[in-house]
mmCIF file of C-alpha atoms and ligand atoms in Angstrom:
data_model
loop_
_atom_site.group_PDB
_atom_site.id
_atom_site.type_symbol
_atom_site.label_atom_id
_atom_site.label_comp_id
_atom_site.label_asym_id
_atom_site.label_seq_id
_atom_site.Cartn_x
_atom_site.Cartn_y
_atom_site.Cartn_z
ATOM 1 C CA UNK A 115 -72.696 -199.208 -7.163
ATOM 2 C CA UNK A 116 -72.198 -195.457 -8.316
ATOM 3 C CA UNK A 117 -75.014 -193.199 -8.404
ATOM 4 C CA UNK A 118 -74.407 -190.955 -11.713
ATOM 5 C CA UNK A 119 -77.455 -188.529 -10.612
ATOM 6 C CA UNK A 120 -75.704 -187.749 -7.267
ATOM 7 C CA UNK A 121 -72.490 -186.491 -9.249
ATOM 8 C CA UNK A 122 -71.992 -182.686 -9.596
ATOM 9 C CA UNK A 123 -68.814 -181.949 -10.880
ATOM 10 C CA UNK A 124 -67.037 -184.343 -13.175
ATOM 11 C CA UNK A 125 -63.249 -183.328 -14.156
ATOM 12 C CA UNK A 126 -62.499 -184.670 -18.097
ATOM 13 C CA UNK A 127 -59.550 -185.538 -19.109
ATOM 14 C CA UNK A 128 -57.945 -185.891 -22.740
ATOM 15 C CA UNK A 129 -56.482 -188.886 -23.454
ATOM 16 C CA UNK A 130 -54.658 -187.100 -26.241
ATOM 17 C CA UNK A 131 -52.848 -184.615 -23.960
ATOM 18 C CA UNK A 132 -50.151 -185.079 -21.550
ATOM 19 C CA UNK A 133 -50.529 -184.871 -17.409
ATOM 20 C CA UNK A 134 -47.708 -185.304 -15.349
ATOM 21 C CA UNK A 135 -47.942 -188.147 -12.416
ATOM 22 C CA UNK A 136 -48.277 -185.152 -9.555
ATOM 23 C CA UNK A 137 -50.947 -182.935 -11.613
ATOM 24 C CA UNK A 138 -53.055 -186.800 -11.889
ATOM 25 C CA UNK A 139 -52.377 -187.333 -8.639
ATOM 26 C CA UNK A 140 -54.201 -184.042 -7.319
ATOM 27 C CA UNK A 141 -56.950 -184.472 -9.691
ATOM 28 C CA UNK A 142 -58.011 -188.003 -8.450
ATOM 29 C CA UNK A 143 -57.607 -187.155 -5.172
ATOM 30 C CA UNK A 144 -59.505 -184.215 -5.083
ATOM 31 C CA UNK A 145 -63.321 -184.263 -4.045
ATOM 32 C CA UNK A 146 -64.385 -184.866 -7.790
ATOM 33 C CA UNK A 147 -67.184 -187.127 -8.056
ATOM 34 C CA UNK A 148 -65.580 -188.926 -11.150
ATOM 35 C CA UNK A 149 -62.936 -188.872 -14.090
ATOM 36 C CA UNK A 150 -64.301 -189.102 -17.464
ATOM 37 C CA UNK A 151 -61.937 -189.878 -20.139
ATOM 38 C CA UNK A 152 -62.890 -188.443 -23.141
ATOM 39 C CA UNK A 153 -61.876 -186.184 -26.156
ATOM 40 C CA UNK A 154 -62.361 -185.356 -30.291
ATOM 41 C CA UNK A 155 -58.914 -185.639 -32.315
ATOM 42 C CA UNK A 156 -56.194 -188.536 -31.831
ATOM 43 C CA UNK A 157 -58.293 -190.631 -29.168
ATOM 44 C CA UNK A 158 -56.669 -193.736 -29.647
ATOM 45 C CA UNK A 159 -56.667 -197.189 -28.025
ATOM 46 C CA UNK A 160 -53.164 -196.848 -27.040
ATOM 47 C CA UNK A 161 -53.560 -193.336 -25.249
ATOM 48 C CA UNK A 162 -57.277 -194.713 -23.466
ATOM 49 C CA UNK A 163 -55.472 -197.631 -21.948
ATOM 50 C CA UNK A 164 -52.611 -195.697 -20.631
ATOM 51 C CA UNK A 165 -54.384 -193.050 -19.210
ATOM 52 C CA UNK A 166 -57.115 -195.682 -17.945
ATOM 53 C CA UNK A 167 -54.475 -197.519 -16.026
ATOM 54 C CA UNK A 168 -52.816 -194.737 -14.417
ATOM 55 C CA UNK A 169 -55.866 -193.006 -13.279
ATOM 56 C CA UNK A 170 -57.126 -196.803 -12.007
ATOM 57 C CA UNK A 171 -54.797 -196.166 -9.170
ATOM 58 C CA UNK A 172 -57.321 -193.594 -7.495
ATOM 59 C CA UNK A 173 -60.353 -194.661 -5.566
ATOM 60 C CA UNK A 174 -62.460 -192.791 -7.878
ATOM 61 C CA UNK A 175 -65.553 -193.692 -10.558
ATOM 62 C CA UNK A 176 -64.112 -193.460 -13.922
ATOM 63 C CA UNK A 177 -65.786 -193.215 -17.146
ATOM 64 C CA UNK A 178 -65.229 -193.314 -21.004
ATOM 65 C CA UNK A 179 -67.143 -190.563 -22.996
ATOM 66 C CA UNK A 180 -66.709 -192.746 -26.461
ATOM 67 C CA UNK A 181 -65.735 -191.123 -29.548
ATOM 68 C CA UNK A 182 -64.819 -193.877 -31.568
ATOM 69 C CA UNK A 183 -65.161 -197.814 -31.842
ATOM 70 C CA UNK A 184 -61.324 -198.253 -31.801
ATOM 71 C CA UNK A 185 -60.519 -196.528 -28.128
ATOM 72 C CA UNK A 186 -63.593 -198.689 -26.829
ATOM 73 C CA UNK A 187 -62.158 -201.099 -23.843
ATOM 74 C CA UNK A 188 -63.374 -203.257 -20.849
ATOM 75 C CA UNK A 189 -61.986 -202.058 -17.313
ATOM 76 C CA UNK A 190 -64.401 -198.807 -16.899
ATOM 77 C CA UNK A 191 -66.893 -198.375 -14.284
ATOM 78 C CA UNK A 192 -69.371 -196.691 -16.960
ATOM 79 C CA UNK A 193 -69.431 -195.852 -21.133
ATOM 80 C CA UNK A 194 -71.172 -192.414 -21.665
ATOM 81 C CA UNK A 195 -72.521 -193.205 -25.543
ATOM 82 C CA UNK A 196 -73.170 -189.060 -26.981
ATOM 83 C CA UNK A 197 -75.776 -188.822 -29.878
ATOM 84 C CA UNK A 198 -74.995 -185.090 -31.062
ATOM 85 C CA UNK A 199 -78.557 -183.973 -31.380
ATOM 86 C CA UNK A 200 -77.488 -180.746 -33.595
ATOM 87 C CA UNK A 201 -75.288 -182.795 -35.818
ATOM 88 C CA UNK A 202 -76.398 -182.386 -39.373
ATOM 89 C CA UNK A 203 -74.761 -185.721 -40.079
ATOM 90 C CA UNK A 204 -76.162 -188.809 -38.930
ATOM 91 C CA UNK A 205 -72.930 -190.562 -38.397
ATOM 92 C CA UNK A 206 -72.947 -188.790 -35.028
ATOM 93 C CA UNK A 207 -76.498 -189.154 -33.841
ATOM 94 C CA UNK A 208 -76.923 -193.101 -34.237
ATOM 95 C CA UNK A 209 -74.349 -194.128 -37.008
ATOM 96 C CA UNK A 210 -70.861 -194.802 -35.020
ATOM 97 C CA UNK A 211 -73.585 -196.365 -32.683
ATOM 98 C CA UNK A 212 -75.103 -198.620 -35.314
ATOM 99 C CA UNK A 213 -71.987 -200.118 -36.370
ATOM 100 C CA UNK A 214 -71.113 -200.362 -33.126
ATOM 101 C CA UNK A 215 -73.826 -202.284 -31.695
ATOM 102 C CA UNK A 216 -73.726 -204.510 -35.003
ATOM 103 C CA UNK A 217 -69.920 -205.670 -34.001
ATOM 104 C CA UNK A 218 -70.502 -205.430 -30.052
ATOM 105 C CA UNK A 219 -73.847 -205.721 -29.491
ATOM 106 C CA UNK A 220 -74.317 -208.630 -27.411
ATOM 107 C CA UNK A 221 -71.434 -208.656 -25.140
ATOM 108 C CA UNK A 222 -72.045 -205.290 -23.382
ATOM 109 C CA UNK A 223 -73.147 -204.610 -20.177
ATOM 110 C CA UNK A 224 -76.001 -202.377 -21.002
ATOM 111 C CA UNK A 225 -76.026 -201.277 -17.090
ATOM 112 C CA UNK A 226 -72.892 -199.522 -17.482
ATOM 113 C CA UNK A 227 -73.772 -197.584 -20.488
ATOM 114 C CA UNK A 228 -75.289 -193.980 -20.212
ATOM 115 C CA UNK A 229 -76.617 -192.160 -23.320
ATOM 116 C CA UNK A 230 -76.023 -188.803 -23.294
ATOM 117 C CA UNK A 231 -77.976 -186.206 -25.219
ATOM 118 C CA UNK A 232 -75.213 -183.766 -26.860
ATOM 119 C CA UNK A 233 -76.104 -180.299 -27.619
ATOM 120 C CA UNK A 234 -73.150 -178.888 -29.273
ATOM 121 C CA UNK A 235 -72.851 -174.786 -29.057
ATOM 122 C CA UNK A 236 -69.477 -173.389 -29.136
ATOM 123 C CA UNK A 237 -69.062 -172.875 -32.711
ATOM 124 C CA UNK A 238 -65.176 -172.795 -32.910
ATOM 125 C CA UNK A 239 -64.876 -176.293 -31.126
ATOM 126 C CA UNK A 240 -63.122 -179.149 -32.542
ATOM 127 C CA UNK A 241 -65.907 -181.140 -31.440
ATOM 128 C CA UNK A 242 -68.435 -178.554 -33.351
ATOM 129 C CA UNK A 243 -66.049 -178.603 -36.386
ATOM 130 C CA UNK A 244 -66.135 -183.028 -36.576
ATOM 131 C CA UNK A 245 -69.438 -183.432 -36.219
ATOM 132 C CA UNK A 246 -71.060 -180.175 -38.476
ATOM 133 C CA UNK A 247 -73.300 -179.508 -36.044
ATOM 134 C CA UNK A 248 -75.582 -176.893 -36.429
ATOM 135 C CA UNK A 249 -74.322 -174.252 -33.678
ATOM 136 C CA UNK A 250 -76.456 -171.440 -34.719
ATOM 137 C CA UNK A 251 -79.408 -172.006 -32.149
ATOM 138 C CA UNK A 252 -82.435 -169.433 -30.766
ATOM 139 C CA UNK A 253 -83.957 -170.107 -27.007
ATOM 140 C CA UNK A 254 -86.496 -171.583 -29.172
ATOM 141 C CA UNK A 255 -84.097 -174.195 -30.849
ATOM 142 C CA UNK A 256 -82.898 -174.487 -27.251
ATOM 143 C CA UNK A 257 -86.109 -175.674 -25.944
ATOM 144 C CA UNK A 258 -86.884 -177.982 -28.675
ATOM 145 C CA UNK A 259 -84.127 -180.075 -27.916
ATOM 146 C CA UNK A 260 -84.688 -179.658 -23.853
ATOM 147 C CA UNK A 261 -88.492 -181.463 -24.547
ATOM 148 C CA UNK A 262 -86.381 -184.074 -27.267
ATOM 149 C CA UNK A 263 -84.277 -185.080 -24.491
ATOM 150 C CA UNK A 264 -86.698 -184.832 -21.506
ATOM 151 C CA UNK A 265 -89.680 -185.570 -23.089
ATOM 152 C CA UNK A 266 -89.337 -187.544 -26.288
ATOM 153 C CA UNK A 267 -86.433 -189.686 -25.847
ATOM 154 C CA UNK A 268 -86.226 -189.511 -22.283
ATOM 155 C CA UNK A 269 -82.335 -189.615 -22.043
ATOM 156 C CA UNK A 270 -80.919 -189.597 -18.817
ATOM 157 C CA UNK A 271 -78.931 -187.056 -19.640
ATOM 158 C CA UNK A 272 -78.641 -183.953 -21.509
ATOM 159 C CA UNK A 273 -75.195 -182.710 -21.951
ATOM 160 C CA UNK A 274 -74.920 -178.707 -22.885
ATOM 161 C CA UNK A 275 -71.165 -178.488 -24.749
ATOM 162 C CA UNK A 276 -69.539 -175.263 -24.910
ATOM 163 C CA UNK A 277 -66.040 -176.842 -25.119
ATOM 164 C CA UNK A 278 -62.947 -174.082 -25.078
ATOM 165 C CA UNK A 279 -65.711 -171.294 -24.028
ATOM 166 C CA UNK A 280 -68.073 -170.125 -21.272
ATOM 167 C CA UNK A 281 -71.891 -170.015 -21.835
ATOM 168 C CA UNK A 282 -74.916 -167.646 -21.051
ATOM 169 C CA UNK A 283 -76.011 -168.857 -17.762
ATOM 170 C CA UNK A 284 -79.206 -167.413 -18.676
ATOM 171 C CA UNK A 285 -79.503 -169.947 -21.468
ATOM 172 C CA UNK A 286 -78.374 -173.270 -18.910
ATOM 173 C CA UNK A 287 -80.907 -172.171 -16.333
ATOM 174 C CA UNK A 288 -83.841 -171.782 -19.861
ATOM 175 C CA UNK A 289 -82.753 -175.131 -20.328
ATOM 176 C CA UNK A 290 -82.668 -176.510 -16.975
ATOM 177 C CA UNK A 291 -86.101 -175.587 -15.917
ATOM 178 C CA UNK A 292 -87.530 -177.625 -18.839
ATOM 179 C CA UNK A 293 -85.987 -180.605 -17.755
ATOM 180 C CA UNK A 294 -88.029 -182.966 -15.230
ATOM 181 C CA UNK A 295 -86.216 -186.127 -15.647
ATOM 182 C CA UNK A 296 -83.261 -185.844 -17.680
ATOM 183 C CA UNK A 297 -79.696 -185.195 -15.398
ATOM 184 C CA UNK A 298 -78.260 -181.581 -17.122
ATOM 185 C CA UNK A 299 -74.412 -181.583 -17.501
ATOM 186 C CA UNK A 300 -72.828 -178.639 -18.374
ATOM 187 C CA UNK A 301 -69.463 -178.454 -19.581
ATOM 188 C CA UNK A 302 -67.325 -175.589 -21.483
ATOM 189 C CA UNK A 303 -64.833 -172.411 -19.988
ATOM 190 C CA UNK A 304 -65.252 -173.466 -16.633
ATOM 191 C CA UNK A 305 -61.971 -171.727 -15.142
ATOM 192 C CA UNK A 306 -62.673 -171.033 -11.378
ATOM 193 C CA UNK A 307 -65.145 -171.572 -8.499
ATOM 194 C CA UNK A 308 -66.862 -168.543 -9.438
ATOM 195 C CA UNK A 309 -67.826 -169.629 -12.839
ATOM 196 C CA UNK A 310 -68.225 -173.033 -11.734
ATOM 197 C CA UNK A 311 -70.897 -172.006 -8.803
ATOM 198 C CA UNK A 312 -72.376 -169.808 -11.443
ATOM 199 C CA UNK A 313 -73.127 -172.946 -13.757
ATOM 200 C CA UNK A 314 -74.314 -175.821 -10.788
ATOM 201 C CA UNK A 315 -76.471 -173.363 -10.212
ATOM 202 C CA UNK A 316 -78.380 -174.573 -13.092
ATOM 203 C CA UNK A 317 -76.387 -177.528 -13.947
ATOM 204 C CA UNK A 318 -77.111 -180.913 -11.993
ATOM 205 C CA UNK A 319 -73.454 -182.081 -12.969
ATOM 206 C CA UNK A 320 -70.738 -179.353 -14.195
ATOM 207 C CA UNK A 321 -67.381 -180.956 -16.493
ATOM 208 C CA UNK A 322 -64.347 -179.318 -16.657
ATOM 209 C CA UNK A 323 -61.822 -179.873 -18.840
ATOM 210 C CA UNK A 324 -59.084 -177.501 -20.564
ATOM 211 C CA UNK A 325 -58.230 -175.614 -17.005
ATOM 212 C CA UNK A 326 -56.606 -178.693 -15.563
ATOM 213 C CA UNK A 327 -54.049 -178.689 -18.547
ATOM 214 C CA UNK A 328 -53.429 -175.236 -18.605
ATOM 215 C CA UNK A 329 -53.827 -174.119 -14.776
ATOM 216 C CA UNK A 330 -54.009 -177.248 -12.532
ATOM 217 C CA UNK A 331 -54.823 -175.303 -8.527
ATOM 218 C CA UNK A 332 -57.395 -173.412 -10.604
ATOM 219 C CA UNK A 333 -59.166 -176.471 -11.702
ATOM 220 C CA UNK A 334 -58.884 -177.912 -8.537
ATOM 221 C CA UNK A 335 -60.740 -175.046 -7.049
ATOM 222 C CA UNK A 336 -63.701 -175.903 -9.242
ATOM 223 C CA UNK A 337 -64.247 -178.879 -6.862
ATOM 224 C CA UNK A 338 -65.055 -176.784 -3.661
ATOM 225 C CA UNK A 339 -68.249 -176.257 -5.549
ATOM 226 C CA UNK A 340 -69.474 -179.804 -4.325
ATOM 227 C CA UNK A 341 -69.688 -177.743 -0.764
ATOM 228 C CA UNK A 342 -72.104 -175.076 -1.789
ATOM 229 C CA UNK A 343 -73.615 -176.858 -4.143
ATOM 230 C CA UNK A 344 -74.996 -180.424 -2.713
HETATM 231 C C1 1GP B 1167 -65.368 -180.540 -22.884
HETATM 232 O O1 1GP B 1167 -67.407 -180.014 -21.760
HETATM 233 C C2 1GP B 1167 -66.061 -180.286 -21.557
HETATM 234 O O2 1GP B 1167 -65.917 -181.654 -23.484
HETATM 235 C C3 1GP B 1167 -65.372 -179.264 -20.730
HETATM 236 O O3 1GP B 1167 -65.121 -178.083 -21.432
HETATM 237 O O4 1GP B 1167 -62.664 -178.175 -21.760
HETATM 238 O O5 1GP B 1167 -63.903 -175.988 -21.916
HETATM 239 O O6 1GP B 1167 -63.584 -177.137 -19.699
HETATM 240 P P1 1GP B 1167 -63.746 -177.295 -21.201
#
């Protein structure tokens, strides 16, 4: 029904953090291709289901980025499953995912489920910080896990996170031209149109995040980039 490779701009939202009912409301009416609901700390099946149902009121695709068993529900159009490829633990490249598929294995719909190839860089990130991944990477590390992705695994999607901080281009376009097959997101710092043109440059699918909870129009601005960028 939805066709994830046609999306280029993706606003996440934290299930953990607050949103008034008129900030929402511009959100999911705004040009965004989808809602993803998805965050690290206190992501809870309470706060998924409330957030779920209010945002179910917009016309929109919406999507849970899992990050644990517990806040996993029915009533989403897709699941985006991350494997943190520069995790140095394995609970966060296949073991949540293991134990998951041994409890819920045979009832899901493995059409709505999209794995996404995590490459974790901003250092300081909560998300960096939970899963001990390995942060400190060279073009070279870069590039390894571009052909992993694309070439190896063939993952539909490779997902550059820079969460609370905004990355060297230069390094998102590196990565980009490796990739033949695999849909680049890029998400992390994305504050206005200018950085968010600068990024879907490069990017097949930009996320932004933090700006909506601390500066609402200026998020919304990020959409226009669905007008330059087709
Ligand atoms: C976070 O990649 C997203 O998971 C977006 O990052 O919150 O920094 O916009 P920001």
């Amino acid at each position: 029904m939805y066709d994830i490779t046609k999306w280029r701009h993706i606003f996440k939202l934290d299930p953990a953090k607050a949103i008034s009912d008129e900030d929402l409301e511009a959100i999911c009416m705004s040009a965004t291709d989808a809602i993803m609901i998805g965050g690290t700390d206190n992501v809870t099946e309470d706060n998924v289901i409330h957030l779920m149902s209010r945002v179910r009121r917009y016309p929109l695709p919406l999507v849970l980025e899992i990050s644990n068993v517990e806040s996993v529900m029915p009533g989403f159009d897709f699941y985006f499953v991350p494997t943190v490829l520069n995790s140095t633990d394995v609970t966060y490249h296949n073991g949540i995912l293991h134990q998951a598929l041994k409890q819920y294995g045979h009832v899901i719909d493995y059409d709505e489920v999209v794995f996404e190839g995590y490459v974790v860089l901003n250092k300081d990130s909560k998300v960096a910080k939970k899963t001990s991944a390995a942060t400190d990477l060279t073009v070279e590390d870069l590039e390894a896990y571009a052909h992993m992705v694309n070439n190896m695994y063939k993952l539909p999607v490779m997902y550059l996170e820079n969460s609370g901080a905004y990355y060297d281009v230069n390094l998102v376009k590196y990565v980009s031209d490796l990739l033949t097959t695999s849909q680049l997101f890029y998400g992390g710092g994305i504050t206005n149109l200018e950085e968010a043109s600068e990024m879907a440059e490069h990017a097949d699918t930009i996320i932004v995040g933090d700006i909506i909870y601390n500066d609402v129009k200026k998020a919304l601005k990020t959409v226009k980039v669905k007008e330059s960028h087709k």
